[in-house]
Amino acid sequence: MDAVTVNEEGVPYFFKGDHLYKGFHGDPELANETFAEMDDDHHLGHVDAAFHMQHEGDNDDDHIYFFLDNKVFSYYQHKLVEGFPKDISEVFPGIPDHLDAAVECPKPECDEESVIFFKGDDIYHYNVKTKAVDKKEFVSMPNCTSAFRFMEHYFCFHGHQFSKFAPKTGEVHGKYPKPVSGYFLRCAHFADEDDKVERERCSRVHLDALTSDDAGNMYAFRDHHLIEKDEGNDTVAVDTIEHVFKELHSDVDAVFSYDDHLYMIKDDHVHVYKVAVPHAHLEGYPKTVKEELGIEGHVDAAFVCEDHHIAHFIQGNKMVDVDMKIHPRVPTNERPLALFKKVDAAMCGPAGLKVVVGNHFYRFDSLMLMVAARALPEQHRVSTELFGCDH
């Protein structure tokens, strides 16, 4: 990657050549479709470096900075700030041209509100308030082609790999480097399968679906992988979805458990499996979502709470209910979700309701409390708290 940053809503932007990837998977687009002025003023062959200013109280808070050769561009809400582009030396005195990478470093992660710039072996800590530059050398870290602050951690990208580092010292702890594919960008057939459990357990790519069976075993789905967590001993196993559920052929949109069966929604069809070893695909399926559940339109997430027969389906920022004991099934009780614009996955059980958005999930004691809530509860990390990743 040439540069990595986040936009004002926290969506990662990955730059490679003249293309831009928004989020953790999906098709690339031309970067000049979003940031046209960089191409108008300076041919956008590639972005050298980028960062998102996140220093509360600063006039430039929530601005995204892009560095191309000797110029810097500042965007606010995807609009070029008046007067830009400018020379890097004018905006960030003491910082060289033709940078390799840049990343913001707010307090207390750095001693002062700072930006860290990378060029070859040289590291520059730039004090946002005083404009002082402290030049350092990170001896234990490879040269970064891009750098990224995400979930309060710092990542150096180099080639097809990345390392997590301490922003003050550059120290790298743990099993690094790791492949970018699988942890940050989802490339279906470009990954080392030897350490797939570690990769999926600690991946930052969002989940597509999540549920648990009657015994409490958890099933999580991410692209073409299935992550199973055993309730009895908390062990995590990873396999391809196609190997375990061969009729599905890769990714799913939503999954829920009801009456010892897994209902798996993919596009506009539903597959139903009996929970067993191996899981048994029921005869007569797949059926259309409309035929089986009475629902029209894309389903983002689905869940059934413990000992209930009402399935809940999230579509965008609304939710509908379906009584699974009634035939034909009809969606009822449509209501808005005040807290969420988009949900990736959801699961309900004895510990309450978990709603997954991106890399985090939110825990509610009950469905009723989630619907009535007007403020988000504490964030929990999917990788560490659902799958036991130790970093």
Short mmCIF file of N, CA, C and O in Angstrom, two decimals, residues 205-256:
data_model
loop_
_atom_site.label_atom_id
_atom_site.label_comp_id
_atom_site.label_asym_id
_atom_site.label_seq_id
_atom_site.Cartn_x
_atom_site.Cartn_y
_atom_site.Cartn_z
N VAL A 205 -10.90 -7.32 9.75
CA VAL A 205 -11.98 -7.31 8.77
C VAL A 205 -13.29 -7.66 9.47
O VAL A 205 -13.35 -8.58 10.27
N HIS A 206 -14.36 -6.92 9.14
CA HIS A 206 -15.61 -7.12 9.88
C HIS A 206 -16.24 -8.48 9.58
O HIS A 206 -15.99 -9.10 8.54
N LEU A 207 -17.06 -8.95 10.50
CA LEU A 207 -17.79 -10.19 10.32
C LEU A 207 -18.98 -9.97 9.39
O LEU A 207 -19.57 -8.89 9.36
N ASP A 208 -19.35 -11.02 8.65
CA ASP A 208 -20.55 -10.97 7.82
C ASP A 208 -21.77 -11.46 8.58
O ASP A 208 -22.89 -11.00 8.33
N ALA A 209 -21.57 -12.41 9.50
CA ALA A 209 -22.70 -12.99 10.23
C ALA A 209 -22.18 -13.66 11.49
O ALA A 209 -21.00 -14.02 11.58
N LEU A 210 -23.09 -13.85 12.46
CA LEU A 210 -22.71 -14.40 13.76
C LEU A 210 -23.93 -15.04 14.41
O LEU A 210 -25.02 -14.47 14.38
N THR A 211 -23.74 -16.23 14.99
CA THR A 211 -24.83 -16.86 15.73
C THR A 211 -24.25 -17.90 16.69
O THR A 211 -23.05 -18.16 16.68
N SER A 212 -25.10 -18.48 17.52
CA SER A 212 -24.70 -19.59 18.39
C SER A 212 -25.82 -20.61 18.38
O SER A 212 -27.00 -20.27 18.23
N ASP A 213 -25.45 -21.90 18.55
CA ASP A 213 -26.47 -22.94 18.56
C ASP A 213 -27.02 -23.13 19.96
O ASP A 213 -26.65 -22.42 20.91
N ASP A 214 -27.90 -24.12 20.12
CA ASP A 214 -28.56 -24.33 21.41
C ASP A 214 -27.57 -24.73 22.51
O ASP A 214 -27.83 -24.52 23.70
N ALA A 215 -26.44 -25.29 22.12
CA ALA A 215 -25.43 -25.68 23.10
C ALA A 215 -24.49 -24.53 23.47
O ALA A 215 -23.63 -24.69 24.34
N GLY A 216 -24.64 -23.39 22.80
CA GLY A 216 -23.81 -22.23 23.10
C GLY A 216 -22.57 -22.12 22.23
O GLY A 216 -21.76 -21.20 22.42
N ASN A 217 -22.36 -23.05 21.28
CA ASN A 217 -21.22 -22.96 20.38
C ASN A 217 -21.43 -21.81 19.39
O ASN A 217 -22.52 -21.66 18.84
N MET A 218 -20.39 -21.04 19.17
CA MET A 218 -20.51 -19.84 18.34
C MET A 218 -20.03 -20.11 16.92
O MET A 218 -19.02 -20.78 16.71
N TYR A 219 -20.75 -19.55 15.95
CA TYR A 219 -20.38 -19.63 14.55
C TYR A 219 -20.26 -18.20 14.01
O TYR A 219 -21.24 -17.43 14.06
N ALA A 220 -19.10 -17.86 13.51
CA ALA A 220 -18.88 -16.54 12.93
C ALA A 220 -18.45 -16.72 11.48
O ALA A 220 -17.68 -17.63 11.15
N PHE A 221 -18.93 -15.83 10.62
CA PHE A 221 -18.67 -15.95 9.19
C PHE A 221 -18.01 -14.67 8.69
O PHE A 221 -18.49 -13.56 8.96
N ARG A 222 -16.90 -14.86 8.00
CA ARG A 222 -16.17 -13.71 7.44
C ARG A 222 -15.69 -14.10 6.04
O ARG A 222 -14.84 -14.97 5.88
N ASP A 223 -16.30 -13.47 5.03
CA ASP A 223 -15.98 -13.79 3.65
C ASP A 223 -16.16 -15.28 3.43
O ASP A 223 -17.24 -15.81 3.66
N HIS A 224 -15.14 -16.03 3.01
CA HIS A 224 -15.33 -17.46 2.74
C HIS A 224 -14.87 -18.35 3.89
O HIS A 224 -14.73 -19.56 3.74
N HIS A 225 -14.66 -17.76 5.09
CA HIS A 225 -14.21 -18.54 6.24
C HIS A 225 -15.29 -18.64 7.32
O HIS A 225 -16.07 -17.71 7.53
N LEU A 226 -15.30 -19.78 7.99
CA LEU A 226 -16.14 -20.03 9.15
C LEU A 226 -15.24 -20.13 10.38
O LEU A 226 -14.26 -20.88 10.37
N ILE A 227 -15.57 -19.39 11.43
CA ILE A 227 -14.84 -19.43 12.69
C ILE A 227 -15.77 -20.04 13.74
O ILE A 227 -16.84 -19.48 14.01
N GLU A 228 -15.40 -21.18 14.29
CA GLU A 228 -16.22 -21.85 15.31
C GLU A 228 -15.52 -21.77 16.66
O GLU A 228 -14.33 -22.06 16.77
N LYS A 229 -16.29 -21.40 17.68
CA LYS A 229 -15.77 -21.35 19.03
C LYS A 229 -16.58 -22.29 19.90
O LYS A 229 -17.79 -22.14 20.05
N ASP A 230 -15.90 -23.27 20.49
CA ASP A 230 -16.56 -24.30 21.29
C ASP A 230 -16.88 -23.75 22.68
O ASP A 230 -16.01 -23.22 23.37
N GLU A 231 -18.14 -23.88 23.08
CA GLU A 231 -18.58 -23.35 24.37
C GLU A 231 -17.91 -24.07 25.53
O GLU A 231 -17.62 -23.48 26.57
N GLY A 232 -17.61 -25.36 25.37
CA GLY A 232 -17.08 -26.12 26.48
C GLY A 232 -15.66 -25.77 26.87
O GLY A 232 -15.32 -25.75 28.05
N ASN A 233 -14.80 -25.46 25.89
CA ASN A 233 -13.39 -25.21 26.21
C ASN A 233 -12.84 -23.95 25.56
O ASN A 233 -11.63 -23.70 25.64
N ASP A 234 -13.69 -23.17 24.91
CA ASP A 234 -13.29 -21.90 24.29
C ASP A 234 -12.26 -22.06 23.17
O ASP A 234 -11.60 -21.10 22.80
N THR A 235 -12.11 -23.27 22.63
CA THR A 235 -11.18 -23.43 21.52
C THR A 235 -11.79 -22.85 20.24
O THR A 235 -13.01 -22.86 20.06
N VAL A 236 -10.92 -22.33 19.38
CA VAL A 236 -11.34 -21.71 18.13
C VAL A 236 -10.82 -22.55 16.97
O VAL A 236 -9.65 -22.94 16.94
N ALA A 237 -11.70 -22.87 16.03
CA ALA A 237 -11.32 -23.60 14.82
C ALA A 237 -11.77 -22.79 13.61
O ALA A 237 -12.80 -22.10 13.65
N VAL A 238 -11.01 -22.88 12.53
CA VAL A 238 -11.31 -22.14 11.31
C VAL A 238 -11.34 -23.10 10.14
O VAL A 238 -10.48 -23.98 10.01
N ASP A 239 -12.34 -22.94 9.28
CA ASP A 239 -12.45 -23.75 8.08
C ASP A 239 -13.09 -22.89 7.00
O ASP A 239 -13.54 -21.77 7.28
N THR A 240 -13.13 -23.39 5.78
CA THR A 240 -13.86 -22.66 4.74
C THR A 240 -15.35 -22.97 4.87
O THR A 240 -15.74 -24.07 5.28
N ILE A 241 -16.17 -21.99 4.55
CA ILE A 241 -17.61 -22.19 4.60
C ILE A 241 -18.02 -23.32 3.67
O ILE A 241 -18.85 -24.17 4.00
N GLU A 242 -17.40 -23.36 2.49
CA GLU A 242 -17.78 -24.36 1.50
C GLU A 242 -17.48 -25.78 1.98
O GLU A 242 -18.20 -26.72 1.64
N HIS A 243 -16.44 -25.94 2.80
CA HIS A 243 -16.11 -27.28 3.29
C HIS A 243 -17.12 -27.76 4.33
O HIS A 243 -17.49 -28.95 4.36
N VAL A 244 -17.61 -26.85 5.18
CA VAL A 244 -18.54 -27.23 6.24
C VAL A 244 -19.99 -27.19 5.74
O VAL A 244 -20.80 -28.04 6.10
N PHE A 245 -20.30 -26.19 4.91
CA PHE A 245 -21.65 -26.02 4.36
C PHE A 245 -21.52 -25.97 2.84
O PHE A 245 -21.58 -24.89 2.23
N LYS A 246 -21.31 -27.13 2.23
CA LYS A 246 -20.89 -27.17 0.83
C LYS A 246 -21.93 -26.57 -0.12
O LYS A 246 -21.58 -26.12 -1.21
N GLU A 247 -23.19 -26.54 0.27
CA GLU A 247 -24.21 -25.97 -0.60
C GLU A 247 -24.16 -24.45 -0.68
O GLU A 247 -24.79 -23.84 -1.56
N LEU A 248 -23.45 -23.80 0.24
CA LEU A 248 -23.45 -22.34 0.30
C LEU A 248 -22.48 -21.69 -0.68
O LEU A 248 -22.74 -20.61 -1.20
N HIS A 249 -21.30 -22.31 -0.86
CA HIS A 249 -20.30 -21.74 -1.76
C HIS A 249 -19.92 -20.32 -1.36
O HIS A 249 -20.31 -19.33 -1.97
N SER A 250 -19.18 -20.18 -0.28
CA SER A 250 -18.58 -18.91 0.15
C SER A 250 -19.51 -18.10 1.04
O SER A 250 -20.27 -18.67 1.81
N ASP A 251 -19.43 -16.77 0.95
CA ASP A 251 -19.92 -15.87 1.98
C ASP A 251 -21.44 -15.90 2.16
O ASP A 251 -22.18 -16.29 1.26
N VAL A 252 -21.87 -15.48 3.37
CA VAL A 252 -23.30 -15.37 3.69
C VAL A 252 -23.59 -13.96 4.18
O VAL A 252 -22.68 -13.21 4.56
N ASP A 253 -24.86 -13.58 4.18
CA ASP A 253 -25.26 -12.25 4.63
C ASP A 253 -25.70 -12.22 6.08
O ASP A 253 -25.43 -11.26 6.81
N ALA A 254 -26.41 -13.26 6.51
CA ALA A 254 -26.93 -13.31 7.88
C ALA A 254 -27.20 -14.76 8.26
O ALA A 254 -27.51 -15.58 7.39
N VAL A 255 -27.09 -15.05 9.55
CA VAL A 255 -27.33 -16.40 10.06
C VAL A 255 -28.04 -16.29 11.40
O VAL A 255 -27.71 -15.43 12.21
N PHE A 256 -29.02 -17.18 11.64
CA PHE A 256 -29.59 -17.26 12.98
C PHE A 256 -29.91 -18.71 13.31
O PHE A 256 -30.05 -19.56 12.42
#
